[in-house]
Short mmCIF file of C-alpha atoms and ligand atoms in Angstrom, two decimals:
data_model
loop_
_atom_site.label_atom_id
_atom_site.label_comp_id
_atom_site.label_asym_id
_atom_site.label_seq_id
_atom_site.Cartn_x
_atom_site.Cartn_y
_atom_site.Cartn_z
CA UNK A 13 0.00 0.00 0.00
CA UNK A 14 1.48 3.38 -0.94
CA UNK A 15 2.16 6.02 1.71
CA UNK A 16 -0.16 9.05 2.06
CA UNK A 17 2.67 11.28 0.80
CA UNK A 18 3.12 9.12 -2.28
CA UNK A 19 -0.63 9.10 -2.91
CA UNK A 20 -0.88 12.87 -2.78
CA UNK A 21 2.19 13.19 -5.01
CA UNK A 22 0.49 10.82 -7.45
CA UNK A 23 -2.74 12.85 -7.26
CA UNK A 24 -0.84 15.97 -8.30
CA UNK A 25 1.04 14.24 -11.12
CA UNK A 26 -1.10 11.34 -12.38
CA UNK A 27 -1.76 13.18 -15.66
CA UNK A 28 1.41 15.29 -15.96
CA UNK A 29 3.20 13.10 -18.47
CA UNK A 30 0.19 12.40 -20.68
CA UNK A 31 -0.46 15.96 -21.88
CA UNK A 32 -0.14 16.53 -25.62
CA UNK A 33 1.74 19.67 -26.74
CA UNK A 34 -0.49 22.70 -26.26
CA UNK A 35 -3.03 20.85 -24.11
CA UNK A 36 -4.04 22.79 -20.97
CA UNK A 37 -2.87 21.42 -17.62
CA UNK A 38 -5.94 22.82 -15.87
CA UNK A 39 -8.96 20.73 -16.91
CA UNK A 40 -11.43 22.58 -19.17
CA UNK A 41 -14.89 23.47 -17.83
CA UNK A 42 -17.16 21.59 -20.22
CA UNK A 43 -20.82 22.55 -20.01
CA UNK A 44 -22.02 20.50 -23.00
CA UNK A 45 -25.14 18.36 -22.63
CA UNK A 46 -24.60 16.74 -26.05
CA UNK A 47 -21.48 14.89 -27.26
CA UNK A 48 -20.85 13.37 -30.69
CA UNK A 49 -21.90 9.69 -30.87
CA UNK A 50 -21.41 8.35 -34.40
CA UNK A 51 -23.15 5.03 -35.19
CA UNK A 52 -23.97 2.46 -32.51
CA UNK A 53 -22.21 3.31 -29.23
CA UNK A 54 -20.30 0.46 -27.59
CA UNK A 55 -20.45 0.28 -23.76
CA UNK A 56 -18.44 3.22 -22.47
CA UNK A 57 -17.51 4.38 -26.00
CA UNK A 58 -17.34 7.23 -26.67
CA UNK A 59 -16.44 8.12 -23.06
CA UNK A 60 -18.82 11.11 -23.02
CA UNK A 61 -22.31 10.65 -24.44
CA UNK A 62 -24.87 12.78 -22.64
CA UNK A 63 -24.52 15.39 -19.87
CA UNK A 64 -26.39 13.35 -17.26
CA UNK A 65 -24.24 10.25 -17.87
CA UNK A 66 -20.85 11.87 -17.45
CA UNK A 67 -18.76 14.90 -18.26
CA UNK A 68 -15.02 15.56 -18.75
CA UNK A 69 -14.97 18.11 -15.89
CA UNK A 70 -16.40 15.53 -13.49
CA UNK A 71 -14.00 12.98 -14.95
CA UNK A 72 -10.97 15.11 -14.05
CA UNK A 73 -12.14 15.39 -10.43
CA UNK A 74 -13.10 11.72 -10.18
CA UNK A 75 -9.68 10.68 -11.51
CA UNK A 76 -7.90 12.83 -8.91
CA UNK A 77 -10.09 11.67 -6.03
CA UNK A 78 -9.69 8.05 -7.16
CA UNK A 79 -5.91 8.36 -6.78
CA UNK A 80 -6.38 9.69 -3.25
CA UNK A 81 -9.02 7.12 -2.23
CA UNK A 82 -7.19 4.32 -4.06
CA UNK A 83 -10.66 3.35 -5.31
CA UNK A 84 -13.14 4.29 -8.04
CA UNK A 85 -15.07 7.48 -7.18
CA UNK A 86 -18.42 8.96 -8.19
CA UNK A 87 -18.92 12.65 -7.47
CA UNK A 88 -22.24 14.22 -6.47
CA UNK A 89 -23.70 17.74 -6.26
CA UNK A 90 -23.63 17.63 -2.42
CA UNK A 91 -22.59 15.41 0.44
CA UNK A 92 -26.26 14.58 1.01
CA UNK A 93 -26.66 13.54 -2.64
CA UNK A 94 -23.78 11.11 -2.03
CA UNK A 95 -25.47 9.82 1.15
CA UNK A 96 -28.79 9.48 -0.71
CA UNK A 97 -27.14 7.60 -3.59
CA UNK A 98 -25.80 4.97 -1.18
CA UNK A 99 -29.17 4.62 0.56
CA UNK A 100 -31.30 4.42 -2.59
CA UNK A 101 -28.88 2.32 -4.63
CA UNK A 102 -28.32 -0.32 -1.96
CA UNK A 103 -31.40 -0.57 0.30
CA UNK A 104 -34.76 -2.19 -0.38
CA UNK A 105 -37.97 -2.78 1.51
CA UNK A 106 -37.43 -5.06 4.51
CA UNK A 107 -33.76 -4.08 5.02
CA UNK A 108 -32.54 -2.81 8.38
CA UNK A 109 -30.01 0.00 8.58
CA UNK A 110 -28.06 1.19 11.66
CA UNK A 111 -27.18 4.91 11.74
CA UNK A 112 -25.18 6.90 14.29
CA UNK A 113 -27.53 8.60 16.77
CA UNK A 114 -24.96 11.39 17.15
CA UNK A 115 -23.85 11.76 13.53
CA UNK A 116 -24.75 14.28 10.84
CA UNK A 117 -28.41 15.14 11.58
CA UNK A 118 -29.64 15.29 7.97
CA UNK A 119 -28.50 11.72 7.23
CA UNK A 120 -30.88 10.52 9.95
CA UNK A 121 -33.68 12.79 8.71
CA UNK A 122 -33.32 11.45 5.16
CA UNK A 123 -33.56 7.87 6.39
CA UNK A 124 -36.39 8.43 8.85
CA UNK A 125 -38.53 10.66 6.64
CA UNK A 126 -37.97 9.07 3.23
CA UNK A 127 -36.62 5.51 3.65
CA UNK A 128 -38.76 4.36 6.57
CA UNK A 129 -42.05 4.92 4.64
CA UNK A 130 -40.62 2.71 1.85
CA UNK A 131 -40.20 -0.16 4.31
CA UNK A 132 -36.58 0.24 5.44
CA UNK A 133 -36.20 -0.17 9.21
CA UNK A 134 -34.03 2.67 10.54
CA UNK A 135 -32.22 2.08 13.84
CA UNK A 136 -29.72 4.30 15.63
CA UNK A 137 -26.81 3.79 18.00
CA UNK A 138 -24.46 6.24 19.73
CA UNK A 139 -20.98 6.17 18.18
CA UNK A 140 -19.30 5.20 21.44
CA UNK A 141 -21.68 2.22 21.79
CA UNK A 142 -21.13 0.76 18.32
CA UNK A 143 -18.58 -1.72 19.72
CA UNK A 144 -21.19 -3.39 21.91
CA UNK A 145 -24.11 -3.23 19.43
CA UNK A 146 -25.43 -6.47 17.91
CA UNK A 147 -25.21 -6.22 14.09
CA UNK A 148 -27.14 -9.41 13.28
CA UNK A 149 -29.88 -8.99 10.69
CA UNK A 150 -28.61 -5.62 9.47
CA UNK A 151 -28.10 -4.86 5.78
CA UNK A 152 -26.06 -1.73 6.31
CA UNK A 153 -24.04 -0.24 9.18
CA UNK A 154 -23.20 3.47 8.95
CA UNK A 155 -20.34 5.06 10.91
CA UNK A 156 -19.20 8.62 11.28
CA UNK A 157 -15.93 8.87 13.20
CA UNK A 158 -15.14 11.27 14.76
CA UNK A 159 -18.86 11.91 15.12
CA UNK A 160 -20.11 15.39 14.40
CA UNK A 161 -20.45 17.42 16.59
CA UNK A 162 -19.64 15.29 19.68
CA UNK A 163 -16.25 13.95 18.40
CA UNK A 164 -16.70 10.41 19.72
CA UNK A 165 -14.85 7.65 17.88
CA UNK A 166 -15.68 4.16 16.62
CA UNK A 167 -13.16 1.47 15.62
CA UNK A 168 -13.61 1.10 11.83
CA UNK A 169 -11.62 -2.14 11.40
CA UNK A 170 -13.47 -3.85 14.24
CA UNK A 171 -16.86 -2.66 12.97
CA UNK A 172 -16.02 -3.84 9.43
CA UNK A 173 -15.15 -7.33 10.63
CA UNK A 174 -18.33 -7.58 12.71
CA UNK A 175 -20.52 -6.12 9.96
CA UNK A 176 -19.18 -8.61 7.41
CA UNK A 177 -19.64 -11.53 9.83
CA UNK A 178 -23.28 -10.43 10.14
CA UNK A 179 -23.71 -10.12 6.35
CA UNK A 180 -23.95 -6.31 6.45
CA UNK A 181 -22.14 -3.63 4.47
CA UNK A 182 -20.12 -1.00 6.33
CA UNK A 183 -20.36 2.61 5.12
CA UNK A 184 -18.17 5.33 6.65
CA UNK A 185 -18.96 9.02 6.32
CA UNK A 186 -15.35 10.25 6.23
CA UNK A 187 -16.13 13.97 5.89
CA UNK A 188 -14.47 15.10 9.12
CA UNK A 189 -11.12 13.40 8.37
CA UNK A 190 -10.78 13.31 4.53
CA UNK A 191 -8.86 10.45 2.82
CA UNK A 192 -5.61 12.04 4.05
CA UNK A 193 -6.60 11.72 7.69
CA UNK A 194 -8.40 8.37 7.70
CA UNK A 195 -8.57 5.39 5.33
CA UNK A 196 -11.88 3.56 5.89
CA UNK A 197 -11.55 1.40 2.74
CA UNK A 198 -8.11 0.19 3.85
CA UNK A 199 -9.63 -0.64 7.25
CA UNK A 200 -12.32 -2.83 5.67
CA UNK A 201 -15.23 -0.47 5.00
CA UNK A 202 -17.20 -1.25 1.83
CA UNK A 203 -18.07 2.33 0.93
CA UNK A 204 -16.94 5.82 1.87
CA UNK A 205 -19.10 8.90 1.52
CA UNK A 206 -17.78 12.42 1.87
CA UNK A 207 -19.14 15.95 1.88
CA UNK A 208 -16.51 17.66 -0.25
CA UNK A 209 -18.13 20.96 0.74
CA UNK A 210 -15.85 20.78 3.79
CA UNK A 211 -12.07 20.27 3.83
CA UNK A 212 -11.71 18.62 0.42
CA UNK A 213 -12.78 21.77 -1.42
CA UNK A 214 -11.76 23.83 1.59
CA UNK A 215 -12.68 27.30 0.37
CA UNK A 216 -16.34 27.48 1.45
CA UNK A 217 -17.43 28.33 -2.09
CA UNK A 218 -19.04 25.14 -3.40
CA UNK A 219 -21.33 22.31 -2.24
CA UNK A 220 -20.21 18.85 -3.39
CA UNK A 221 -19.72 15.23 -2.36
CA UNK A 222 -18.42 11.85 -3.43
CA UNK A 223 -18.77 8.09 -2.94
CA UNK A 224 -15.82 5.67 -3.18
CA UNK A 225 -15.88 1.86 -3.17
CA UNK A 226 -13.52 -0.88 -4.41
CA UNK A 227 -16.27 -3.39 -5.19
CA UNK A 228 -17.29 -2.99 -8.84
CA UNK A 229 -20.93 -4.01 -8.28
CA UNK A 230 -21.40 -1.51 -5.44
CA UNK A 231 -19.87 1.26 -7.53
CA UNK A 232 -22.00 0.33 -10.55
CA UNK A 233 -25.16 0.56 -8.42
CA UNK A 234 -24.16 4.02 -7.13
CA UNK A 235 -23.32 5.26 -10.64
CA UNK A 236 -26.58 3.86 -12.03
CA UNK A 237 -28.49 5.71 -9.32
CA UNK A 238 -26.79 8.97 -10.31
CA UNK A 239 -27.36 8.45 -14.03
CA UNK A 240 -31.00 7.48 -13.62
CA UNK A 241 -32.08 9.74 -10.75
CA UNK A 242 -30.11 12.68 -12.18
CA UNK A 243 -28.34 13.89 -9.01
CA UNK A 244 -25.43 15.28 -11.03
CA UNK A 245 -22.86 17.98 -10.21
CA UNK A 246 -22.29 21.00 -12.41
CA UNK A 247 -19.09 21.23 -14.46
CA UNK A 248 -18.00 24.47 -12.79
CA UNK A 249 -18.55 23.02 -9.30
CA UNK A 250 -16.49 19.96 -10.22
CA UNK A 251 -13.75 22.26 -11.52
CA UNK A 252 -13.76 24.27 -8.27
CA UNK A 253 -13.41 21.13 -6.16
CA UNK A 254 -10.62 19.89 -8.45
CA UNK A 255 -8.81 23.17 -7.86
CA UNK A 256 -9.38 23.12 -4.09
CA UNK A 257 -8.27 19.50 -3.82
CA UNK A 258 -4.81 20.29 -5.17
CA UNK A 259 -3.89 22.12 -1.93
CA UNK A 260 -5.64 19.71 0.45
CA UNK A 261 -2.40 18.23 1.74
CA UNK A 262 -0.97 21.63 2.70
CA UNK A 263 -4.23 22.83 4.24
CA UNK A 264 -4.82 19.58 6.09
CA UNK A 265 -1.36 19.67 7.63
CA UNK A 266 -1.76 23.28 8.78
CA UNK A 267 -5.28 22.74 10.17
CA UNK A 268 -4.23 19.66 12.09
CA UNK A 269 -1.13 21.33 13.50
CA UNK A 270 -3.13 24.43 14.46
CA UNK A 271 -5.95 22.40 16.04
CA UNK A 272 -3.66 20.20 18.14
CA UNK A 273 -1.60 23.16 19.37
CA UNK A 274 -4.78 25.14 20.16
CA UNK A 275 -6.37 22.21 22.01
CA UNK A 276 -3.21 21.97 24.12
CA UNK A 277 -3.36 25.71 24.84
CA UNK A 278 -7.06 25.48 25.79
CA UNK A 279 -6.43 22.58 28.22
CA UNK A 280 -7.29 23.54 31.77
CA UNK A 281 -8.63 26.98 30.81
CA UNK A 282 -10.93 28.14 33.65
CA UNK A 283 -13.71 29.23 31.24
CA UNK A 284 -14.05 25.68 29.86
CA UNK A 285 -16.38 23.15 31.47
CA UNK A 286 -15.22 20.56 28.96
CA UNK A 287 -12.75 20.29 26.08
CA UNK A 288 -13.06 17.53 23.48
CA UNK A 289 -10.28 16.79 20.99
CA UNK A 290 -9.21 13.28 19.92
CA UNK A 291 -5.56 14.41 19.94
CA UNK A 292 -5.55 15.09 23.68
CA UNK A 293 -4.50 12.17 25.93
CA UNK A 294 -7.62 12.76 28.04
CA UNK A 295 -10.02 11.94 25.15
CA UNK A 296 -11.64 8.56 25.94
CA UNK A 297 -10.64 7.16 22.52
CA UNK A 298 -7.20 8.82 22.22
CA UNK A 299 -5.37 5.51 21.68
CA UNK A 300 -7.82 4.54 18.93
CA UNK A 301 -7.39 8.01 17.37
CA UNK A 302 -3.62 7.51 17.28
CA UNK A 303 -4.06 4.15 15.58
CA UNK A 304 -6.86 4.98 13.17
CA UNK A 305 -6.29 8.61 12.18
CA UNK A 306 -3.41 10.58 10.69
CA UNK A 307 -3.60 13.89 12.50
CA UNK A 308 -6.64 14.47 14.69
CA UNK A 309 -8.70 16.74 12.44
CA UNK A 310 -9.67 20.41 12.50
CA UNK A 311 -12.65 20.15 14.90
CA UNK A 312 -12.46 20.95 18.62
CA UNK A 313 -15.43 20.79 21.02
CA UNK A 314 -15.44 23.55 23.65
CA UNK A 315 -18.06 23.67 26.39
CA UNK A 316 -18.48 27.07 27.98
CA UNK A 317 -20.72 27.90 30.95
CA UNK A 318 -23.86 28.65 28.93
CA UNK A 319 -25.24 30.07 25.70
CA UNK A 320 -24.16 33.66 26.42
CA UNK A 321 -20.59 32.75 27.35
CA UNK A 322 -20.33 30.70 24.15
CA UNK A 323 -21.63 33.62 22.06
CA UNK A 324 -19.21 36.02 23.79
CA UNK A 325 -16.32 33.71 22.87
CA UNK A 326 -17.40 33.33 19.22
CA UNK A 327 -18.03 37.04 18.62
CA UNK A 328 -15.24 38.30 20.88
CA UNK A 329 -12.57 36.51 18.89
CA UNK A 330 -13.22 38.74 15.87
CA UNK A 331 -11.64 36.09 13.62
CA UNK A 332 -14.28 33.34 13.74
CA UNK A 333 -16.72 32.93 10.88
CA UNK A 334 -20.17 32.26 12.32
CA UNK A 335 -21.56 30.12 9.48
CA UNK A 336 -22.52 26.48 9.65
CA UNK A 337 -19.81 24.41 8.00
CA UNK A 338 -16.24 23.39 8.78
CA UNK A 339 -12.93 22.37 7.26
CA UNK A 340 -12.31 25.69 5.48
CA UNK A 341 -9.24 27.90 5.22
CA UNK A 342 -10.85 30.32 7.69
CA UNK A 343 -11.52 29.28 11.29
CA UNK A 344 -15.21 29.17 12.15
CA UNK A 345 -17.34 28.32 15.16
CA UNK A 346 -20.94 27.79 16.13
CA UNK A 347 -23.10 26.62 19.01
CA UNK A 348 -24.55 23.41 17.68
CA UNK A 349 -27.52 23.62 20.06
CA UNK A 350 -28.87 26.36 17.78
CA UNK A 351 -29.68 23.61 15.25
CA UNK A 352 -31.10 21.25 17.85
CA UNK A 353 -28.08 18.90 18.17
CA UNK A 354 -28.11 17.02 21.47
CA UNK A 355 -25.28 19.02 23.05
CA UNK A 356 -25.23 21.55 25.94
CA UNK A 357 -26.27 25.15 25.16
CA UNK A 358 -22.69 26.33 25.77
CA UNK A 359 -21.11 23.73 23.43
CA UNK A 360 -19.10 25.33 20.61
CA UNK A 361 -17.84 23.38 17.61
CA UNK A 362 -14.65 25.15 16.59
CA UNK A 363 -13.31 24.43 13.10
CA UNK A 364 -9.67 25.43 13.06
CA UNK A 365 -8.50 26.92 9.79
CA UNK A 366 -5.18 27.55 8.06
CA UNK A 367 -4.30 30.90 9.61
CA UNK A 368 -0.76 31.48 10.93
CA UNK A 369 -0.79 30.00 14.43
CA UNK A 370 0.45 32.74 16.77
CA UNK A 371 -2.11 35.47 15.96
CA UNK A 372 -4.92 32.91 15.79
CA UNK A 373 -4.04 31.46 19.19
CA UNK A 374 -3.66 34.93 20.71
CA UNK A 375 -7.11 36.04 19.46
CA UNK A 376 -8.85 32.86 20.63
CA UNK A 377 -7.23 32.81 24.09
CA UNK A 378 -8.08 36.50 24.53
CA UNK A 379 -11.71 35.78 23.60
CA UNK A 380 -11.85 32.80 25.96
CA UNK A 381 -10.40 34.83 28.83
CA UNK A 382 -13.14 37.43 28.28
CA UNK A 383 -16.04 35.00 27.68
C1 LIG B 8 -21.85 18.51 5.77
C2 LIG B 8 -21.94 17.04 6.01
C3 LIG B 8 -22.75 16.22 5.23
C4 LIG B 8 -23.66 16.77 4.15
O1 LIG B 8 -22.94 17.37 3.14
P1 LIG B 8 -23.52 18.57 2.20
O2 LIG B 8 -22.38 18.82 1.29
O3 LIG B 8 -23.87 19.71 3.11
O4 LIG B 8 -24.72 18.03 1.52
C5 LIG B 8 -22.74 14.86 5.49
N1 LIG B 8 -21.99 14.34 6.49
C6 LIG B 8 -21.21 15.10 7.27
C7 LIG B 8 -20.40 14.48 8.36
C8 LIG B 8 -21.17 16.47 7.07
O5 LIG B 8 -20.41 17.23 7.85
#
């Protein structure tokens, strides 16, 4: 298996040597719906046939992501479209699916509101209790680790072995860690889904997602869903993600370094009732994090006294974007209770960005002191 450094090097250069003289290195943005198809098309020939089936701008992004995932990739117009593709392509009436009770809220809403009425039994389990949950009779087990926003962990390799023994597929939503920070497919997961809106694009200017799987039949089902249901990304959006992806390794390194150093600085701060970061030795799953993750991610959970203290911290810093997303170049923070997540009113999810460390740390410590 190649090293993460080698994989990212290969991502940047997989098409360097194949360019014809005068061909652009940056992939063109192709908006065509119609492509020339002379005679009777053979399967997959010509490569581009109709805008809903595929597009050279998506192809460029899928090729790059496939190098990073070390697996075939299908891109989608949002992370939720990727989640939906896995659900609708692989589940049928009578199947049982296990979702994280503390994972991305909308994944649960999609299943409960739209799959359950079609006869899919939707069950939930807290991430930290996955290890002791009985998987028998399940068709699909869904993990999100670290969970969002609580930052609990589940052991992917152990869950994969148990899911397979029970005849279930294991899907991992790898949004919080990216393929640079965590390798679910290498650990035995059958499918990975990702919201590329977050760190993969990284610039908070596009909504996108992808699915990766090494099993050809699983991937064919996901691609068929996209082609038939029509949940397709735009060429410009694919181009933007392709562009953002090229600096992921640099951004990921900086975010991880910043987040770990900040979490260490925050430790023991009198304004904090609780501090959650998988990179701190006090995190209940720190040893698993060291084994399973490369870096500990950009997200830190900070619990302040109450809602007002949390708001004073967020606004007092002057350098925290207040929107709802994470993994971007700019640090951002929000109280997740404002969306109804099951966390205390004073719980802040801080997404650490790529700013130079010293001024960022100074601003955040100052804001915490004054919160
Ligand atoms: C944001 C997110 C999603 C949904 O992605 P969109 O791009 O917003 O559709 C799914 N899972 C996780 C863990 C996320 O953070």
